[in-house]
Structures are given as C-alpha cells and as structure tokens.
Amino acid sequence: TGRPHDLQPIWALAEAERYGATAVFLALEFDGAERKRMVADIEEGFSPVCMSARAEPLAA
C-alpha cells in the first residue's frame, strides 16, 4: 500500500504461503499508477526477474 508501518503486506505474504506460494514479488514503487502497470505486466506474463552481471559466477 505504500504507507509506513503498514502490516498488510506481511499478512498477504502469510496468506500466499498458506496457499502454496514459493515466491513473492517485492516492489519499492510508491506511485499507485506505476504499481498497477507493474501488476498488469506480471498478469500478462512478463517476468519481473532481471539477471545482471553480478548473478554470474565469480570463478569458473
């Protein structure tokens, strides 16, 4: 919800785990319109996971 000290996301996570969720999507975006666009993208099948160079092994 973007409000400081809001416990709703904690309860939402507990509920998701109760129904078998193994992953959650966290966003630090506070703009409501932008969050709705992000959710729409996920519902359309876009993956919010981004691989970076840091995800590559450091040693062979």
C-alpha positions as YAML, in Angstrom:
chain: A
units: angstrom
residues:
- id: 1
  name: THR
  ca: [0.00, 0.00, 0.00]
- id: 2
  name: GLY
  ca: [3.00, 2.29, 0.29]
- id: 3
  name: ARG
  ca: [2.12, 3.50, 3.79]
- id: 4
  name: PRO
  ca: [4.77, 3.49, 6.52]
- id: 5
  name: HIS
  ca: [4.23, 0.83, 9.20]
- id: 6
  name: ASP
  ca: [1.59, -0.94, 7.08]
- id: 7
  name: LEU
  ca: [1.28, -4.59, 8.14]
- id: 8
  name: GLN
  ca: [-0.99, -5.64, 5.26]
- id: 9
  name: PRO
  ca: [1.90, -6.91, 3.08]
- id: 10
  name: ILE
  ca: [3.06, -9.19, 5.91]
- id: 11
  name: TRP
  ca: [-0.41, -10.71, 6.19]
- id: 12
  name: ALA
  ca: [-0.63, -11.00, 2.39]
- id: 13
  name: LEU
  ca: [2.65, -12.96, 2.36]
- id: 14
  name: ALA
  ca: [1.40, -15.29, 5.10]
- id: 15
  name: GLU
  ca: [-1.81, -15.88, 3.15]
- id: 16
  name: ALA
  ca: [0.11, -16.54, -0.08]
- id: 17
  name: GLU
  ca: [2.36, -19.06, 1.67]
- id: 18
  name: ARG
  ca: [-0.72, -20.73, 3.13]
- id: 19
  name: TYR
  ca: [-1.92, -21.39, -0.42]
- id: 20
  name: GLY
  ca: [1.46, -22.67, -1.61]
- id: 21
  name: ALA
  ca: [3.30, -19.61, -2.91]
- id: 22
  name: THR
  ca: [7.02, -20.22, -3.20]
- id: 23
  name: ALA
  ca: [7.99, -16.75, -4.44]
- id: 24
  name: VAL
  ca: [6.82, -13.20, -3.93]
- id: 25
  name: PHE
  ca: [7.28, -10.01, -5.92]
- id: 26
  name: LEU
  ca: [8.55, -7.02, -3.97]
- id: 27
  name: ALA
  ca: [8.42, -3.50, -5.36]
- id: 28
  name: LEU
  ca: [9.63, -0.32, -3.74]
- id: 29
  name: GLU
  ca: [7.46, 1.82, -6.02]
- id: 30
  name: PHE
  ca: [5.14, 4.19, -4.13]
- id: 31
  name: ASP
  ca: [3.24, 5.60, -7.14]
- id: 32
  name: GLY
  ca: [-0.10, 3.78, -7.35]
- id: 33
  name: ALA
  ca: [-0.43, 4.10, -11.13]
- id: 34
  name: GLU
  ca: [3.06, 2.67, -11.65]
- id: 35
  name: ARG
  ca: [2.29, -0.26, -9.31]
- id: 36
  name: LYS
  ca: [-0.87, -1.01, -11.32]
- id: 37
  name: ARG
  ca: [1.20, -1.06, -14.53]
- id: 38
  name: MET
  ca: [3.68, -3.42, -12.89]
- id: 39
  name: VAL
  ca: [0.89, -5.78, -11.81]
- id: 40
  name: ALA
  ca: [-0.64, -5.66, -15.30]
- id: 41
  name: ASP
  ca: [2.73, -6.62, -16.80]
- id: 42
  name: ILE
  ca: [3.05, -9.59, -14.44]
- id: 43
  name: GLU
  ca: [-0.52, -10.71, -15.21]
- id: 44
  name: GLU
  ca: [0.34, -10.55, -18.94]
- id: 45
  name: GLY
  ca: [3.21, -12.95, -18.33]
- id: 46
  name: PHE
  ca: [6.21, -10.65, -18.19]
- id: 47
  name: SER
  ca: [8.85, -11.80, -15.73]
- id: 48
  name: PRO
  ca: [9.93, -9.27, -13.08]
- id: 49
  name: VAL
  ca: [13.20, -11.16, -12.60]
- id: 50
  name: CYS
  ca: [16.22, -9.43, -14.11]
- id: 51
  name: MET
  ca: [19.56, -11.13, -14.43]
- id: 52
  name: SER
  ca: [22.59, -8.93, -14.00]
- id: 53
  name: ALA
  ca: [26.31, -9.45, -14.44]
- id: 54
  name: ARG
  ca: [26.52, -9.93, -10.67]
- id: 55
  name: ALA
  ca: [24.40, -13.09, -11.00]
- id: 56
  name: GLU
  ca: [27.19, -14.78, -12.99]
- id: 57
  name: PRO
  ca: [29.67, -16.99, -11.13]
- id: 58
  name: LEU
  ca: [32.78, -15.22, -9.90]
- id: 59
  name: ALA
  ca: [35.05, -18.21, -10.52]
- id: 60
  name: ALA
  ca: [34.99, -20.99, -13.09]
...
